[in-house]
């Protein structure tokens, strides 16, 4: 990966860890990540863990805080939901949007996810827009058309001057939490396609700055070869982000990949 982009390793904790269990995990991650600043690192606890996480991360400049979802409206009668402004009060800088679990279990459409992306950018949150195909779509040869639609619709009306704040996560659904990983070549093919869509949308110079993460059973054993691919700029990590040592090893892999291309 070219050095114009800084690698990002982001942990998606999903619905795991109480605030106090999360505090222990973050303390472990701080130890593992150490002082390095060459690789961006983010942790995304559940909403209930954000405040405690923000307190622990105060003064820690090389680990950012992310949320796993938000509502596009600034406030109002949306029981159970959280706004971008609320996240900002907790020093959140990233927000995962359009995760396949949100799309599948909560019926989130590309149009709704697009509203969230726009609202996040408006509040200076960096959206991590998740895209990816099902096994059936891959087997039917529809991977690139599905991902292309999700990227184009998810980024509709994103202003060019904010586009480099966006992070895309390519997460083949069949690889999430299953132990099956896309081969580096399979992942690169889709990442390359996403990069060319970004060129069409925002022009070459901006597209080069946008990070495209891979997600789907990334772990220390397979990270090196994935992170060596040209358009893979980091990882969105589920299972392996719940263990400080594994997560720290992924940061080390990204650091090695970053130095290899420096
Ligand atoms: C995820 O759900 O974002 C993810 C990548 O999960 P896992 O690493 O567990 O496959």
Coordinates of N, CA and C in Angstrom, one line a residue, residues 26-120:
X26 N -9.2 -2.3 27.0 CA -8.5 -1.1 26.5 C -7.2 -1.0 27.1
X27 N -7.1 -1.2 28.4 CA -5.8 -1.1 29.1 C -4.8 -2.0 28.5
X28 N -5.3 -3.3 28.2 CA -4.4 -4.3 27.6 C -4.0 -3.8 26.2
X29 N -4.9 -3.2 25.5 CA -4.6 -2.8 24.1 C -3.6 -1.6 24.1
X30 N -3.7 -0.7 25.1 CA -2.8 0.4 25.2 C -1.4 -0.2 25.4
X31 N -1.3 -1.2 26.3 CA 0.0 -1.9 26.5 C 0.6 -2.5 25.2
X32 N -0.3 -3.2 24.5 CA 0.2 -3.9 23.3 C 0.6 -2.9 22.2
X33 N -0.2 -1.9 22.1 CA 0.1 -0.9 20.9 C 1.3 -0.1 21.2
X34 N 1.6 0.2 22.5 CA 2.8 0.9 22.8 C 2.7 2.4 22.3
X35 N 3.9 2.9 21.9 CA 4.0 4.3 21.6 C 3.8 4.6 20.1
X36 N 3.8 3.5 19.3 CA 3.8 3.7 17.8 C 2.7 4.7 17.3
X37 N 3.0 5.4 16.3 CA 2.0 6.3 15.7 C 1.9 6.2 14.2
X38 N 2.7 5.2 13.7 CA 2.7 5.0 12.2 C 1.4 4.3 11.7
X39 N 0.8 3.6 12.6 CA -0.5 2.9 12.2 C -1.6 3.5 13.0
X40 N -2.7 3.8 12.4 CA -3.9 4.3 13.1 C -4.6 3.1 13.8
X41 N -5.0 3.3 15.0 CA -5.7 2.3 15.8 C -7.0 2.8 16.3
X42 N -8.1 2.0 16.2 CA -9.3 2.5 16.8 C -10.0 1.3 17.5
X43 N -10.7 1.6 18.6 CA -11.5 0.6 19.2 C -13.0 1.1 19.2
X44 N -13.9 0.2 18.9 CA -15.3 0.5 18.8 C -16.1 -0.4 19.8
X45 N -16.2 0.1 21.0 CA -17.0 -0.7 22.0 C -18.5 -0.4 21.8
X46 N -19.4 -1.2 22.5 CA -20.8 -0.8 22.4 C -21.0 0.5 23.1
X47 N -22.2 1.1 22.8 CA -22.5 2.5 23.3 C -22.2 2.6 24.8
X48 N -22.6 1.6 25.6 CA -22.5 1.6 27.0 C -21.0 1.7 27.5
X49 N -20.1 1.3 26.6 CA -18.7 1.3 27.0 C -18.0 2.6 26.6
X50 N -18.6 3.5 25.8 CA -17.9 4.6 25.2 C -17.4 5.6 26.3
X51 N -18.2 5.9 27.3 CA -17.8 6.9 28.2 C -16.5 6.5 29.0
X52 N -16.6 5.2 29.5 CA -15.4 4.7 30.3 C -14.2 4.6 29.3
X53 N -14.5 4.2 28.1 CA -13.3 4.1 27.2 C -12.7 5.5 26.9
X54 N -13.6 6.5 26.8 CA -13.1 7.9 26.5 C -12.3 8.3 27.7
X55 N -12.7 8.0 28.9 CA -11.9 8.4 30.1 C -10.5 7.8 30.1
X56 N -10.5 6.5 29.8 CA -9.2 5.7 29.8 C -8.3 6.3 28.7
X57 N -8.9 6.6 27.5 CA -8.1 7.0 26.4 C -7.7 8.5 26.4
X58 N -8.2 9.2 27.5 CA -7.8 10.6 27.6 C -6.3 10.7 27.7
X59 N -5.7 11.5 26.8 CA -4.2 11.6 26.8 C -3.5 10.5 26.0
X60 N -4.2 9.6 25.6 CA -3.6 8.5 24.7 C -3.8 8.9 23.3
X61 N -2.8 9.4 22.6 CA -3.0 10.0 21.3 C -3.0 9.1 20.1
X62 N -2.6 7.8 20.4 CA -2.4 6.9 19.2 C -3.5 5.9 19.1
X63 N -4.6 6.0 20.0 CA -5.7 5.1 19.9 C -7.0 5.9 19.8
X64 N -7.8 5.8 18.8 CA -9.0 6.5 18.7 C -10.2 5.7 19.1
X65 N -11.3 6.4 19.3 CA -12.5 5.8 19.8 C -13.5 5.8 18.6
X66 N -14.2 4.6 18.5 CA -15.3 4.6 17.4 C -16.5 4.0 18.0
X67 N -17.7 4.3 17.4 CA -18.9 3.7 17.7 C -19.3 2.8 16.6
X68 N -20.4 2.0 16.9 CA -20.7 0.9 16.0 C -22.0 1.3 15.1
X69 N -22.6 2.4 15.4 CA -23.8 2.8 14.7 C -24.2 4.2 15.2
X70 N -25.1 4.8 14.5 CA -25.7 6.1 14.9 C -26.9 6.3 14.0
X71 N -27.8 7.2 14.5 CA -29.0 7.6 13.7 C -28.7 8.8 12.9
X72 N -29.2 9.0 11.7 CA -28.9 10.2 10.9 C -29.5 11.5 11.4
X73 N -30.6 11.4 12.2 CA -31.2 12.7 12.6 C -30.4 13.2 13.8
X74 N -30.4 14.6 14.0 CA -29.6 15.1 15.1 C -30.3 14.9 16.5
X75 N -31.6 14.8 16.5 CA -32.3 14.5 17.8 C -33.8 14.2 17.4
X76 N -34.5 13.8 18.4 CA -35.9 13.5 18.2 C -36.5 12.2 18.7
X77 N -37.7 11.9 18.2 CA -38.4 10.7 18.7 C -37.9 9.4 18.0
X78 N -36.8 9.0 18.4 CA -36.2 7.8 17.8 C -35.7 6.9 18.9
X79 N -36.7 6.3 19.6 CA -36.4 5.5 20.8 C -35.2 4.5 20.6
X80 N -34.3 4.5 21.5 CA -33.2 3.6 21.4 C -32.0 4.0 20.5
X81 N -32.1 5.2 19.9 CA -31.1 5.6 19.0 C -30.2 6.6 19.6
X82 N -29.1 6.9 18.9 CA -28.0 7.8 19.4 C -27.6 8.7 18.2
X83 N -27.4 9.9 18.4 CA -27.1 10.8 17.3 C -25.5 11.1 17.2
X84 N -25.2 11.6 16.1 CA -23.7 12.0 15.9 C -23.3 12.9 17.0
X85 N -24.1 13.9 17.3 CA -23.7 14.9 18.3 C -23.4 14.2 19.6
X86 N -24.3 13.3 20.0 CA -24.1 12.5 21.2 C -22.7 11.8 21.3
X87 N -22.4 11.2 20.1 CA -21.1 10.5 20.0 C -20.0 11.5 20.2
X88 N -20.1 12.7 19.6 CA -19.0 13.7 19.6 C -18.8 14.1 21.1
X89 N -19.8 14.1 21.9 CA -19.5 14.5 23.3 C -18.7 13.5 24.0
X90 N -18.6 12.3 23.5 CA -17.8 11.2 24.1 C -16.4 11.1 23.4
X91 N -16.1 12.1 22.7 CA -14.8 12.1 22.0 C -14.6 10.9 21.0
X92 N -15.8 10.5 20.4 CA -15.7 9.5 19.4 C -15.3 10.1 18.1
X93 N -14.4 9.4 17.3 CA -14.0 10.0 16.0 C -14.4 9.1 14.8
X94 N -14.6 7.8 15.1 CA -15.1 7.0 13.9 C -16.5 6.4 14.3
X95 N -17.2 6.1 13.2 CA -18.4 5.4 13.4 C -18.6 4.3 12.3
X96 N -18.8 3.1 12.7 CA -19.1 2.0 11.8 C -20.5 2.2 11.3
X97 N -20.7 2.2 10.0 CA -22.0 2.3 9.4 C -22.2 1.2 8.3
X98 N -23.5 0.7 8.3 CA -23.8 -0.3 7.3 C -23.2 -1.6 7.5
X99 N -22.8 -1.9 8.7 CA -22.3 -3.3 8.9 C -23.3 -4.3 8.4
X100 N -22.8 -5.4 7.9 CA -23.7 -6.4 7.3 C -24.7 -6.9 8.4
X101 N -24.3 -6.9 9.7 CA -25.3 -7.4 10.7 C -26.4 -6.3 10.8
X102 N -26.1 -5.1 10.7 CA -27.2 -4.0 10.7 C -28.1 -4.1 9.4
X103 N -27.4 -4.4 8.3 CA -28.2 -4.5 7.1 C -29.1 -5.7 7.2
X104 N -28.6 -6.8 7.7 CA -29.4 -8.1 7.7 C -30.4 -8.1 8.8
X105 N -30.0 -7.8 10.1 CA -30.9 -8.0 11.2 C -31.8 -6.8 11.5
X106 N -31.4 -5.6 11.0 CA -32.2 -4.4 11.3 C -32.7 -3.7 10.0
X107 N -32.6 -4.4 8.9 CA -33.1 -4.0 7.6 C -32.6 -2.7 7.1
X108 N -31.4 -2.4 7.4 CA -30.8 -1.1 6.9 C -30.6 -1.1 5.4
X109 N -31.1 -0.1 4.7 CA -31.0 0.0 3.3 C -29.8 0.9 2.9
X110 N -29.3 0.8 1.7 CA -28.2 1.7 1.2 C -28.6 3.1 1.4
X111 N -29.9 3.5 1.1 CA -30.3 4.9 1.2 C -30.2 5.4 2.7
X112 N -30.6 4.5 3.6 CA -30.6 4.9 5.0 C -29.1 5.0 5.5
X113 N -28.3 4.1 5.1 CA -26.9 4.1 5.4 C -26.3 5.4 4.9
X114 N -26.7 5.8 3.6 CA -26.1 7.0 3.0 C -26.5 8.2 3.9
X115 N -27.7 8.3 4.4 CA -28.1 9.4 5.3 C -27.2 9.5 6.5
X116 N -26.9 8.3 7.0 CA -26.0 8.3 8.2 C -24.6 8.7 7.8
X117 N -24.1 8.3 6.7 CA -22.7 8.7 6.2 C -22.7 10.2 6.1
X118 N -23.7 10.8 5.5 CA -23.7 12.3 5.4 C -23.8 13.0 6.7
X119 N -24.6 12.4 7.6 CA -24.8 13.1 8.9 C -23.5 12.9 9.7
X120 N -22.8 11.8 9.6 CA -21.6 11.6 10.3 C -20.6 12.7 9.9

